[in-house]
Amino acid sequence: MFCRRASSFDAEGRYILWNKKYAELYGATAHLFKPGRKFADTLRIGVAAGSYPEAVGREEEWLSRRLDRLFHPGGRHEQKLADGRVILIEEQLTSDGGVIGLRVDITELKQREESFRLLFENNPVPMVVCALDDEKILAANDAAVSHYGYARPDFEHMGIRNLQASETEAPWAREPSGDENGARVWKHVKADGTPIDVAIYSRHLTHDNRPAMLLALIDITERKRAEARLAFMSQHDSLTGLPNRAMLRDRLGGLLAGSRRGGQKVAVMCIDLDNFKSINDALGHDVGDKLLGDVASRLRSSLRDEDCLARVGANEFVVIQQDVERPEDVVMLAKRLLEAVGGRFLIEGHAVIVSASIGIALAPGDGDDADKLLKNADLALSRTKAHARGTYSFFEPAMDARAQARRQMEVDLRAAIDERILRPHYQPLIDLASGRITGFEALVRWPHPTRGMIPPSEFIPVAEETGLINIIGGNILRHACNEAALWPNDISLAVNLSPLQFRTGNLLSVVMEALNQSGLPARRLELEITETLLMENSEHILATLHALRALGVRMSMDDFGTGYSSLSYLRSFPIDKIKVDRSFVRDLAGNKDAQAIMRAIIGLGRGLGVKVTAEGIETVDELACLRQEGCHEGQGFLFSHARPQRDILEMLERQKAQLVA
Ligand code: C2E
Ligand code: CA
Ligand code: CA
């Protein structure tokens, strides 16, 4: 609030009237104010007393200017007082030649202006003051001058629009953008031509009596760039630069919405490189990464611009083909993609040959949302990989049903493990020369509450896929060791091991613990492994096998003849027993070829000092044949199915009784 302070003088400059507030203002000389006394005299006393800091050192000049102003009034002027106050003085002539003076204390206003000036000039944020009418820059702080790179005199004469890259309105004309809370975002150009993104905050103010805008200009170029990089990274695969799964889903979702309106079909293809893992393992990750890059560009160049290619897994790509009219269009593209990937790649001097498998789902028939289509294309891919690697297959509804059944199986299997329902049954192994039981093979059994006994051929693959095989395998081993410890001392126990149990790394301790806990001597335990395990040719697996053997445990080769049957692995690891697969036993009686093979295997075993066991003996004829060929041991329904421990103990009792008798 301004307080009015008034005084009046006659034509000779003598005091006529003054109010109390006027007297307060000039407290030091107020006692001199008398009607008839000359203003010039009190003023001179005041100057001498130092009441007017502006007069110090140039007292006469100041006095004469002040008195000159008094008698030629018509404007305003400011006056500083010794106590720091600033007074605005406005004087007017009266009709009789006298003067009326009005004074306003503007100290606070001046202080505000001063602190604003400091805040403006020293602010690290670039700021300018801009006239509202002609949009000229009226003032710029140091930060603005140095950030934009113009010389100050040039800068302070430019129009604000000269900074703008392309926009033609004044910066305050635009609506603030939502994500910059209250700021407007503009493109500006620096003196050296560099374009920058600027967030502009603005306030109205009066500058030198002109309506103006104060603009804070915050350079957000780097932040925008970083945001754009992040946005790109969150939607793309860093190795190939292709869209990732998140972006693929978005695109597919958008396309499906469009195609529903237009009635076109959309094909989704899941592409998987069949042998990528082995290439990666053999030639290293650098080669693997380059291969993926090359595969990506070959796939890309086989596509039309409007088709989308994404990388969704280590060696998995997805193609979205738009505007499909007939399934033949999809087949043609699938073939083209297989051909593109199927050729030779030359990477760092290595000639690499890859093949791919493709699974295809078509919208709208196979699903009308992105997730469903991707899932169904993936199911089709699993089918291709299982039955026809290197080719393509289309999704069929039966696959979905199978996949659902598999999921249900997994849920039930977990419950069965928790409830300890899985138990071993035991099938005897017979010494063919004496007809005596030499041991038993533990075979897992799952009595299902509604489905009856589920065969291992159905759930072991699910257990292997889900990793549950480690828990199941460990449980069966412990359980079987405990029960076998109750058998006579010369009866052995055979337990099947899945290759997956070798990968987790703790198989050795699982076996040692089972033996320790049960008290079963290691020499009575046989572990059955398959050819595929040795085909992996892994240091870790071989080391585990040797460590197991060092415990005294024996090793059997299961399902002999069904795998790759490359006999060289028999040299890589010493095997104690070969179990010849049932398929070689089946037609033994009437089939000369089958007999010749069996004879050769038995001969091989004899040569290597390895026991040969025939699996799946169902008839006496088969048994007779095997005996004749000199096969050591047999197993099969002819002797017994796998039975629970209760029956086994009885069986062993009978054998003991026969022996005694
Ligand atoms: P396998 O190791 O070859 O086991 C022999 C399979 O042949 C058993 O089937 C057995 O019941 C069956 N078999 C025995 N004699 C005859 C016969 O005379 N004729 C016919 N047709 N079949 C006969 P099962 O119990 O269904 O087991 C199937 C496979 O499941 C096993 O084949 C084995 O690979 C796997 N398996 C069973 N239990 C386990 C286990 O505890 N752990 C692991 N990892 N795999 C297991
Ligand atoms: Ca077996
Ligand atoms: Ca077998």
XYZ file of C-alpha atoms and ligand atoms in Angstrom:
709
model
C 0.000 0.000 0.000
C 1.262 3.426 -0.899
C 0.811 6.117 1.695
C 0.069 9.478 0.224
C 2.361 12.181 1.491
C 1.462 15.711 0.386
C 2.942 19.207 0.549
C 2.321 22.548 -1.122
C 4.520 25.516 -1.810
C 3.822 29.017 -3.034
C 5.275 30.526 -6.202
C 8.516 31.408 -4.363
C 8.929 27.941 -3.039
C 7.817 28.629 0.520
C 5.999 26.036 2.580
C 2.241 26.540 2.740
C 0.898 23.169 3.919
C 2.147 19.649 4.479
C 0.587 16.643 6.091
C 1.858 14.519 8.917
C 3.015 11.728 6.671
C 5.105 14.190 4.704
C 6.790 15.337 7.913
C 7.463 11.737 8.954
C 9.180 11.089 5.669
C 11.787 13.771 6.240
C 12.087 13.200 9.965
C 15.610 14.694 10.252
C 14.575 18.110 8.932
C 10.858 18.073 9.804
C 11.331 20.547 12.673
C 12.449 23.152 10.116
C 9.184 22.976 8.156
C 7.408 26.256 8.869
C 4.837 28.121 6.814
C 6.706 30.787 4.916
C 10.084 29.076 5.197
C 11.847 28.338 1.916
C 11.927 24.761 0.680
C 15.370 25.444 -0.787
C 16.772 26.230 2.688
C 15.500 23.090 4.377
C 16.667 21.108 1.403
C 20.183 22.571 1.730
C 20.251 21.697 5.438
C 19.086 18.205 4.600
C 21.840 17.825 1.991
C 24.427 19.046 4.462
C 23.114 16.545 7.049
C 23.529 13.719 4.491
C 19.818 12.951 4.184
C 20.128 12.475 0.384
C 22.773 9.895 -0.517
C 22.442 10.727 -4.232
C 23.700 14.270 -3.455
C 26.879 13.212 -1.683
C 29.925 14.616 -3.470
C 27.923 16.761 -5.921
C 25.762 18.670 -3.520
C 25.366 21.901 -5.540
C 24.549 20.160 -8.778
C 22.006 17.960 -7.054
C 20.400 20.926 -5.292
C 19.997 22.951 -8.436
C 18.524 19.988 -10.364
C 16.093 19.330 -7.555
C 14.947 22.941 -7.377
C 14.767 23.142 -11.123
C 12.437 20.136 -11.086
C 10.293 21.778 -8.412
C 9.529 24.757 -10.591
C 9.293 22.877 -13.867
C 7.269 19.914 -12.733
C 5.195 17.602 -14.898
C 6.937 14.311 -14.449
C 7.900 11.888 -11.763
C 11.230 11.263 -10.290
C 12.664 8.984 -7.672
C 14.587 10.007 -4.650
C 16.728 7.920 -2.335
C 16.806 8.710 1.377
C 19.627 8.056 3.832
C 17.704 5.278 5.571
C 17.458 3.336 2.294
C 13.907 4.239 1.405
C 13.043 5.187 -2.158
C 10.412 7.841 -2.756
C 8.518 8.526 -5.944
C 7.830 12.269 -6.244
C 5.197 13.776 -8.471
C 4.864 17.563 -8.492
C 2.397 19.806 -10.258
C 2.044 23.578 -10.667
C -1.043 25.132 -9.167
C -2.991 27.890 -10.936
C -1.371 30.597 -8.725
C 2.148 29.476 -9.623
C 2.666 27.367 -6.520
C 3.515 23.642 -6.432
C 1.682 20.647 -5.008
C 3.863 17.656 -4.344
C 2.758 14.048 -3.814
C 5.149 11.396 -2.547
C 4.853 7.664 -2.525
C 7.161 5.299 -0.674
C 8.198 2.733 -3.325
C 10.969 1.110 -1.284
C 9.378 -2.342 -1.345
C 8.631 -2.194 -5.036
C 12.230 -1.204 -5.686
C 13.474 -4.068 -3.552
C 11.274 -6.500 -5.397
C 12.528 -5.199 -8.706
C 16.084 -5.527 -7.530
C 15.681 -9.103 -6.330
C 13.879 -9.958 -9.531
C 16.779 -8.468 -11.484
C 19.286 -10.574 -9.499
C 17.181 -13.676 -9.891
C 16.877 -13.061 -13.593
C 20.478 -12.155 -14.334
C 22.146 -14.837 -12.250
C 19.716 -17.607 -12.943
C 21.375 -20.720 -14.390
C 18.215 -21.313 -16.424
C 18.240 -19.388 -19.709
C 15.608 -16.636 -19.457
C 14.424 -13.806 -21.661
C 11.907 -11.026 -21.300
C 9.889 -10.550 -24.412
C 7.564 -7.695 -25.379
C 3.982 -8.781 -25.839
C 3.266 -6.379 -28.692
C 6.166 -6.757 -31.127
C 7.580 -9.986 -29.580
C 11.082 -8.485 -29.414
C 13.480 -9.798 -26.796
C 13.845 -6.952 -24.276
C 16.307 -8.612 -21.938
C 18.189 -11.867 -21.770
C 20.134 -13.319 -18.885
C 23.727 -14.594 -19.164
C 22.585 -18.193 -19.258
C 20.376 -17.470 -22.285
C 23.098 -15.539 -24.077
C 25.653 -18.290 -23.622
C 23.235 -21.145 -24.317
C 21.984 -19.712 -27.588
C 25.395 -18.380 -28.568
C 24.325 -14.974 -29.940
C 26.199 -11.805 -28.975
C 24.135 -10.001 -26.352
C 23.403 -6.875 -28.469
C 22.143 -9.078 -31.330
C 20.186 -11.310 -29.024
C 18.457 -8.426 -27.303
C 17.154 -7.094 -30.582
C 15.866 -10.330 -32.021
C 12.241 -11.299 -32.121
C 11.403 -14.435 -30.171
C 10.244 -16.078 -33.385
C 13.753 -15.804 -34.817
C 14.745 -18.549 -32.357
C 12.017 -20.901 -33.477
C 12.845 -23.663 -35.939
C 9.609 -23.751 -37.862
C 6.642 -22.800 -35.740
C 5.100 -19.485 -36.614
C 3.105 -18.504 -33.561
C 4.412 -16.775 -30.465
C 5.536 -19.274 -27.817
C 2.772 -18.302 -25.420
C 0.112 -18.968 -28.031
C 0.512 -22.718 -27.737
C -1.267 -24.855 -25.141
C 1.055 -26.294 -22.495
C 1.788 -29.956 -23.241
C 0.555 -32.432 -20.688
C 3.825 -34.226 -20.080
C 5.850 -31.069 -19.377
C 3.625 -29.919 -16.531
C 2.787 -26.381 -17.460
C 5.457 -25.867 -20.105
C 5.161 -25.555 -23.851
C 7.597 -27.537 -25.930
C 9.248 -25.877 -28.905
C 11.990 -26.470 -31.380
C 14.574 -23.684 -31.269
C 17.755 -23.141 -33.244
C 20.992 -21.939 -31.663
C 23.281 -19.363 -33.290
C 25.430 -22.172 -34.716
C 22.390 -23.804 -36.299
C 21.983 -26.627 -33.761
C 18.325 -27.485 -33.294
C 17.209 -27.944 -29.681
C 14.031 -28.952 -27.905
C 13.011 -26.362 -25.347
C 10.407 -26.487 -22.616
C 9.147 -22.926 -22.132
C 7.557 -21.648 -18.937
C 6.055 -18.158 -19.167
C 4.714 -15.404 -16.854
C 3.233 -12.013 -17.610
C 5.106 -8.989 -16.266
C 5.675 -5.327 -16.986
C 9.089 -4.393 -18.250
C 9.978 -0.714 -18.612
C 6.279 0.006 -18.501
C 5.599 -2.406 -21.354
C 3.448 -5.503 -21.003
C 5.833 -8.381 -21.487
C 6.415 -12.092 -20.983
C 9.132 -13.637 -18.897
C 10.176 -16.879 -20.583
C 12.285 -19.606 -18.953
C 13.820 -21.689 -21.752
C 14.816 -25.155 -20.561
C 16.781 -27.253 -23.024
C 15.318 -30.755 -22.963
C 17.077 -32.054 -26.083
C 19.222 -34.592 -24.204
C 16.337 -35.787 -22.123
C 14.141 -36.178 -25.197
C 16.907 -38.089 -26.911
C 17.329 -40.376 -23.901
C 13.585 -40.894 -23.723
C 13.483 -41.750 -27.399
C 16.384 -44.170 -26.933
C 14.633 -45.815 -23.996
C 11.383 -46.029 -25.904
C 13.202 -47.630 -28.819
C 15.067 -50.039 -26.577
C 11.938 -51.111 -24.770
C 10.400 -52.005 -28.098
C 13.338 -53.450 -29.999
C 15.816 -56.246 -29.765
C 19.273 -54.803 -29.174
C 21.135 -57.391 -31.267
C 19.204 -57.181 -34.531
C 17.370 -53.878 -34.071
C 14.141 -55.697 -34.935
C 10.919 -55.094 -32.995
C 10.687 -57.238 -29.856
C 7.761 -59.218 -28.532
C 6.147 -56.198 -26.849
C 6.110 -54.196 -30.054
C 5.067 -57.224 -32.081
C 2.025 -57.696 -29.871
C 1.088 -54.027 -30.278
C 1.463 -54.156 -34.048
C -0.413 -57.416 -34.341
C -3.187 -56.063 -32.135
C -3.508 -52.994 -34.363
C -3.419 -55.037 -37.554
C -6.073 -57.434 -36.304
C -8.383 -54.557 -35.458
C -7.891 -53.227 -39.002
C -8.316 -56.588 -40.681
C -11.522 -57.299 -38.766
C -12.989 -54.207 -40.368
C -11.605 -54.997 -43.824
C -12.208 -58.748 -43.679
C -8.627 -59.720 -44.739
C -6.634 -62.537 -43.237
C -3.417 -62.096 -41.277
C -0.805 -64.846 -40.950
C 1.499 -65.194 -37.950
C 4.603 -67.327 -38.458
C 6.884 -68.443 -35.645
C 10.327 -69.228 -37.034
C 12.881 -71.154 -35.041
C 16.475 -71.930 -36.014
C 16.804 -75.676 -35.513
C 20.487 -76.063 -34.815
C 21.306 -72.634 -33.419
C 22.264 -73.852 -29.970
C 24.866 -76.283 -31.233
C 26.356 -73.624 -33.558
C 26.509 -71.220 -30.643
C 28.155 -73.818 -28.419
C 30.609 -74.942 -31.065
C 31.658 -71.611 -32.589
C 31.049 -69.208 -29.711
C 28.605 -66.429 -28.969
C 30.230 -63.898 -31.287
C 29.615 -66.109 -34.276
C 26.153 -66.930 -32.915
C 25.305 -63.231 -32.623
C 26.535 -62.452 -36.133
C 24.585 -65.392 -37.484
C 21.403 -64.064 -35.877
C 22.061 -60.662 -37.437
C 22.560 -62.232 -40.879
C 19.491 -64.427 -40.500
C 17.466 -61.354 -39.522
C 18.532 -59.483 -42.635
C 17.876 -62.434 -44.938
C 14.411 -62.829 -43.456
C 13.790 -59.104 -43.747
C 14.782 -59.001 -47.383
C 12.349 -61.830 -48.176
C 9.442 -59.765 -46.893
C 7.372 -56.925 -48.267
C 7.720 -53.590 -46.507
C 4.310 -53.893 -44.895
C 5.088 -57.294 -43.340
C 6.495 -57.200 -39.848
C 9.508 -59.141 -38.616
C 10.290 -59.388 -34.902
C 12.785 -61.270 -32.782
C 11.032 -62.784 -29.805
C 13.539 -65.228 -28.342
C 17.195 -66.235 -28.594
C 16.718 -67.994 -31.904
C 13.061 -67.296 -32.531
C 11.587 -64.828 -34.983
C 8.005 -63.952 -35.824
C 6.691 -62.721 -39.164
C 3.301 -61.070 -39.571
C 2.027 -61.305 -43.113
C -0.785 -58.893 -43.937
C -3.529 -58.961 -46.540
C -3.459 -62.709 -46.996
C -6.022 -63.782 -49.552
C -5.442 -67.522 -49.778
C -3.475 -69.977 -47.608
C -1.240 -70.515 -50.680
C 0.121 -66.981 -50.172
C 1.282 -68.056 -46.735
C 2.799 -71.288 -48.015
C 4.737 -69.360 -50.640
C 6.150 -66.962 -48.092
C 6.991 -69.787 -45.650
C 8.916 -71.581 -48.394
C 10.699 -68.385 -49.350
C 11.729 -67.776 -45.736
C 12.969 -71.360 -45.279
C 14.981 -71.040 -48.464
C 16.439 -67.690 -47.415
C 17.622 -69.035 -44.074
C 18.535 -72.449 -45.394
C 21.572 -71.416 -47.439
C 25.166 -71.168 -46.293
C 26.325 -68.308 -44.078
C 29.954 -67.264 -44.087
C 30.819 -65.875 -40.666
C 34.365 -65.066 -39.597
C 35.704 -67.702 -41.943
C 33.232 -70.361 -40.829
C 30.768 -71.773 -43.300
C 27.637 -72.183 -41.204
C 24.575 -74.065 -42.362
C 21.314 -73.553 -40.545
C 17.801 -74.772 -41.028
C 14.597 -73.346 -39.682
C 11.195 -74.656 -38.666
C 8.018 -72.628 -39.018
C 4.651 -72.776 -37.287
C 1.768 -70.806 -38.774
C -1.516 -69.497 -37.396
C -4.046 -67.591 -39.493
C -6.405 -64.900 -38.250
C -9.307 -64.832 -37.834
C -9.742 -68.633 -38.009
C -7.027 -69.612 -35.511
C -7.688 -66.797 -33.068
C -8.635 -63.172 -33.230
C -6.354 -61.675 -30.619
C -2.588 -61.301 -30.687
C -1.832 -63.585 -27.746
C -3.956 -66.419 -28.994
C -2.492 -66.254 -32.499
C 1.071 -66.172 -31.207
C 0.366 -69.087 -28.905
C -1.211 -71.125 -31.681
C 1.597 -70.368 -34.135
C 3.964 -71.517 -31.400
C 2.026 -74.761 -30.975
C 2.252 -75.345 -34.715
C 5.994 -74.691 -34.456
C 6.345 -77.337 -31.723
C 4.654 -79.781 -34.058
C 7.023 -78.897 -36.897
C 10.010 -79.315 -34.627
C 8.774 -82.656 -33.335
C 7.798 -84.193 -36.656
C 9.204 -82.280 -39.585
C 12.165 -80.076 -38.743
C 13.196 -77.754 -41.529
C 9.645 -77.350 -42.842
C 6.443 -75.532 -41.845
C 3.091 -76.584 -40.447
C -0.225 -74.885 -39.875
C -1.986 -74.750 -36.544
C -4.763 -77.281 -36.036
C -7.335 -77.170 -33.239
C -6.235 -80.628 -32.045
C -2.862 -79.115 -31.129
C -4.586 -76.758 -28.767
C -6.434 -79.618 -27.120
C -3.158 -81.525 -26.749
C -1.441 -78.505 -25.272
C -4.249 -78.072 -22.781
C -4.090 -81.713 -21.804
C -0.352 -81.290 -21.279
C -0.857 -78.286 -19.044
C -3.405 -80.221 -17.016
C -0.953 -83.092 -16.792
C 1.663 -80.728 -15.372
C -0.751 -79.444 -12.732
C -1.738 -82.999 -11.748
C 1.888 -84.117 -11.749
C 2.901 -81.358 -9.324
C 0.054 -82.366 -7.036
C 1.067 -86.032 -7.289
C 4.625 -85.118 -6.281
C 3.403 -83.057 -3.319
C 1.117 -85.862 -2.180
C 3.855 -88.482 -2.658
C 1.667 -90.584 -4.936
C 4.433 -91.520 -7.378
C 6.036 -94.806 -6.327
C 8.336 -97.369 -7.919
C 7.207 -100.816 -8.976
C 9.836 -103.428 -9.714
C 10.293 -105.708 -12.733
C 12.619 -108.701 -12.268
C 15.755 -109.325 -14.328
C 16.373 -113.017 -14.926
C 19.670 -114.828 -15.383
C 18.820 -116.779 -18.554
C 21.204 -119.672 -17.805
C 19.895 -120.423 -14.315
C 16.432 -118.847 -14.485
C 17.100 -117.013 -11.210
C 16.143 -113.441 -10.383
C 19.329 -111.379 -10.264
C 17.744 -107.995 -9.646
C 14.863 -105.639 -10.324
C 14.378 -102.507 -12.399
C 12.490 -99.751 -10.629
C 9.767 -98.300 -12.871
C 7.800 -95.306 -11.695
C 4.026 -95.707 -11.300
C 1.390 -92.980 -11.031
C -1.990 -94.173 -9.797
C -4.259 -91.270 -10.814
C -7.461 -90.776 -8.804
C -9.670 -90.577 -11.927
C -7.567 -91.769 -14.841
C -6.242 -94.980 -13.306
C -2.566 -95.897 -13.744
C -0.859 -93.334 -15.988
C 2.049 -94.886 -17.941
C 5.475 -93.211 -17.605
C 5.625 -92.768 -21.380
C 2.926 -90.112 -20.921
C 4.238 -88.170 -17.968
C 8.044 -88.594 -18.077
C 8.269 -86.331 -21.171
C 6.162 -83.681 -19.368
C 8.357 -84.064 -16.300
C 11.434 -83.571 -18.471
C 9.997 -80.527 -20.194
C 9.096 -78.871 -16.903
C 12.203 -79.892 -14.974
C 10.043 -81.886 -12.533
C 12.049 -84.970 -13.532
C 14.746 -83.936 -11.056
C 12.374 -84.175 -8.104
C 10.701 -87.316 -9.407
C 14.011 -89.016 -10.247
C 15.457 -88.217 -6.821
C 12.333 -89.439 -5.004
C 12.180 -92.711 -6.948
C 15.889 -93.337 -6.372
C 15.585 -92.815 -2.587
C 12.391 -94.797 -2.338
C 13.794 -97.713 -4.382
C 17.090 -97.790 -2.455
C 15.200 -97.969 0.841
C 13.074 -100.867 -0.400
C 15.958 -102.713 -2.099
C 17.907 -102.596 1.160
C 15.319 -105.077 2.452
C 16.066 -107.578 -0.350
C 18.697 -110.318 -0.107
C 22.274 -109.197 -0.447
C 22.834 -110.618 -3.955
C 19.807 -108.937 -5.536
C 20.572 -105.721 -7.393
C 18.456 -102.633 -8.086
C 18.355 -100.842 -11.460
C 17.145 -97.226 -11.605
C 16.514 -95.164 -14.739
C 18.157 -91.745 -15.046
C 16.973 -89.011 -17.374
C 19.711 -87.035 -19.173
C 18.234 -83.942 -17.539
C 19.261 -85.189 -14.104
C 22.873 -84.908 -15.235
C 22.475 -81.249 -16.191
C 21.401 -79.893 -12.809
C 24.777 -80.764 -11.325
C 23.838 -82.404 -8.020
C 23.129 -85.946 -9.264
C 26.247 -87.308 -7.584
C 25.214 -86.063 -4.150
C 21.629 -87.277 -4.689
C 22.948 -90.796 -5.390
C 25.390 -90.747 -2.468
C 22.689 -89.590 -0.103
C 20.242 -92.277 -1.260
C 22.890 -94.967 -0.702
C 23.925 -93.622 2.704
C 20.395 -93.225 3.973
C 19.236 -96.659 2.869
C 22.427 -98.519 3.663
C 22.254 -100.188 0.231
C 25.814 -101.094 -0.884
C 26.830 -99.189 -4.008
C 27.709 -102.385 -5.881
C 24.007 -103.408 -5.759
C 22.893 -100.275 -7.594
C 22.781 -100.069 -11.402
C 21.981 -96.789 -13.091
C 20.387 -96.960 -16.550
C 21.374 -94.256 -18.991
C 20.649 -93.834 -22.700
C 22.848 -93.370 -25.726
C 21.810 -89.732 -26.145
C 23.520 -88.860 -22.858
C 26.918 -89.987 -24.150
C 26.244 -88.496 -27.565
C 26.238 -85.074 -25.875
C 29.950 -85.610 -25.342
C 30.042 -83.212 -22.409
C 32.966 -82.985 -19.983
C 30.588 -82.440 -17.102
C 28.519 -85.547 -17.892
C 31.583 -87.737 -18.317
C 33.023 -86.471 -15.033
C 29.756 -87.281 -13.233
C 29.648 -90.768 -14.761
C 33.221 -91.463 -13.677
C 32.510 -90.168 -10.173
C 29.434 -92.414 -9.910
C 31.436 -95.389 -11.063
C 34.134 -94.545 -8.534
C 31.472 -94.964 -5.814
C 31.107 -98.561 -6.987
C 27.801 -98.002 -8.800
C 27.375 -99.882 -12.135
C 26.179 -98.329 -15.392
C 23.811 -99.855 -17.933
C 23.132 -98.691 -21.470
C 19.325 -98.696 -21.814
C 17.313 -99.054 -25.038
C 20.419 -100.113 -26.909
C 19.911 -99.939 -30.671
C 17.238 -97.239 -30.723
C 19.514 -94.245 -30.628
C 22.226 -93.204 -33.018
C 23.968 -96.520 -32.371
C 27.314 -94.976 -32.987
C 29.315 -97.517 -31.095
C 32.253 -95.197 -30.571
C 30.772 -93.878 -27.335
C 31.253 -97.341 -25.845
C 34.932 -96.414 -25.815
C 34.379 -92.975 -24.295
C 32.910 -94.467 -21.149
C 33.132 -97.972 -19.642
C 29.633 -99.505 -19.557
C 28.827 -102.557 -17.395
C 25.689 -103.704 -19.175
C 23.890 -103.301 -22.484
C 20.093 -103.532 -22.409
C 18.925 -104.428 -25.924
C 15.701 -102.689 -26.843
C 12.457 -104.664 -27.119
C 12.225 -103.937 -30.844
C 15.130 -106.384 -31.469
C 13.536 -109.065 -29.317
C 10.048 -108.890 -30.772
C 10.357 -110.893 -33.990
C 13.299 -112.934 -32.878
C 11.607 -116.324 -33.215
C 10.755 -116.195 -36.919
C 13.090 -113.567 -38.275
C 16.612 -114.426 -39.380
C 17.711 -110.784 -39.656
C 16.599 -110.061 -36.105
C 18.508 -113.114 -34.952
C 21.647 -111.981 -36.787
C 21.503 -108.551 -35.156
C 20.975 -110.036 -31.728
C 23.859 -112.430 -32.273
C 26.116 -109.540 -33.248
C 25.180 -107.520 -30.183
C 25.768 -110.465 -27.871
C 29.132 -111.025 -29.565
C 29.998 -107.381 -29.129
C 29.143 -107.588 -25.428
C 31.253 -110.663 -24.976
C 34.182 -108.965 -26.768
C 33.934 -105.890 -24.559
C 33.356 -107.881 -21.410
C 29.918 -106.299 -21.018
C 26.771 -108.120 -19.840
C 23.904 -108.196 -22.391
C 20.290 -108.040 -21.213
C 17.317 -108.505 -23.555
C 14.282 -106.354 -22.780
C 10.610 -107.119 -23.374
C 10.652 -110.913 -23.603
C 7.010 -111.920 -23.985
C 7.086 -115.473 -25.393
C 8.848 -118.712 -24.680
C 10.030 -118.787 -28.296
C 11.789 -115.466 -27.862
C 13.315 -116.779 -24.652
C 14.491 -119.971 -26.333
C 16.114 -118.000 -29.141
C 17.931 -115.729 -26.703
C 19.159 -118.645 -24.662
C 20.443 -120.263 -27.795
C 22.366 -117.125 -28.767
C 23.899 -117.053 -25.302
C 22.224 -113.886 -24.044
C 23.062 -113.405 -20.349
C 20.006 -111.801 -18.911
C 16.352 -111.119 -19.764
C 13.442 -109.027 -18.654
C 9.845 -109.038 -19.817
C 6.189 -109.829 -19.258
C 6.991 -113.517 -19.759
C 8.612 -113.438 -16.334
C 6.646 -110.667 -14.674
C 5.227 -107.195 -15.020
C 6.564 -104.541 -12.690
C 5.073 -105.218 -9.251
C 4.913 -103.345 -5.922
C 7.364 -104.082 -3.107
C 4.871 -106.338 -1.291
C 4.790 -108.750 -4.271
C 8.552 -108.521 -4.761
C 9.248 -109.629 -1.188
C 6.959 -112.639 -1.745
C 8.641 -113.415 -5.061
C 12.035 -113.363 -3.365
C 10.772 -115.551 -0.521
C 9.612 -118.138 -3.085
C 12.964 -118.077 -4.838
C 14.760 -118.602 -1.514
C 12.475 -121.512 -0.673
C 13.116 -123.117 -4.116
C 16.836 -122.735 -3.604
C 16.731 -124.367 -0.196
C 14.551 -127.133 -1.576
P 12.429 -98.634 -20.036
O 13.493 -98.139 -19.153
O 12.830 -99.221 -21.313
O 11.590 -99.618 -19.165
C 11.054 -100.754 -19.657
C 9.660 -100.541 -20.096
O 9.235 -101.670 -20.853
C 8.697 -100.432 -18.914
O 7.636 -99.629 -19.327
C 8.212 -101.868 -18.784
O 6.966 -101.977 -18.147
C 8.097 -102.241 -20.248
N 8.172 -103.690 -20.443
C 8.840 -104.608 -19.689
N 8.667 -105.844 -20.190
C 7.883 -105.735 -21.279
C 7.363 -106.670 -22.223
O 7.593 -107.900 -22.170
N 6.606 -106.213 -23.209
C 6.319 -104.879 -23.306
N 5.534 -104.497 -24.299
N 6.809 -103.938 -22.449
C 7.586 -104.373 -21.447
P 7.151 -98.466 -18.432
O 7.172 -98.859 -16.998
O 5.918 -97.965 -19.048
O 8.284 -97.394 -18.603
C 8.461 -96.786 -19.808
C 9.679 -95.974 -19.790
O 9.552 -94.905 -18.872
C 10.908 -96.703 -19.328
O 11.425 -97.430 -20.352
C 11.787 -95.586 -18.903
O 12.426 -95.027 -20.032
C 10.822 -94.569 -18.375
N 10.800 -94.643 -16.917
C 10.111 -95.470 -16.125
N 10.394 -95.201 -14.821
C 11.301 -94.221 -14.819
C 12.004 -93.528 -13.781
O 11.874 -93.794 -12.585
N 12.864 -92.563 -14.160
C 13.071 -92.260 -15.466
N 13.939 -91.312 -15.780
N 12.433 -92.883 -16.457
C 11.555 -93.869 -16.141
Ca 15.187 -98.887 -18.258
Ca 14.655 -100.019 -22.024
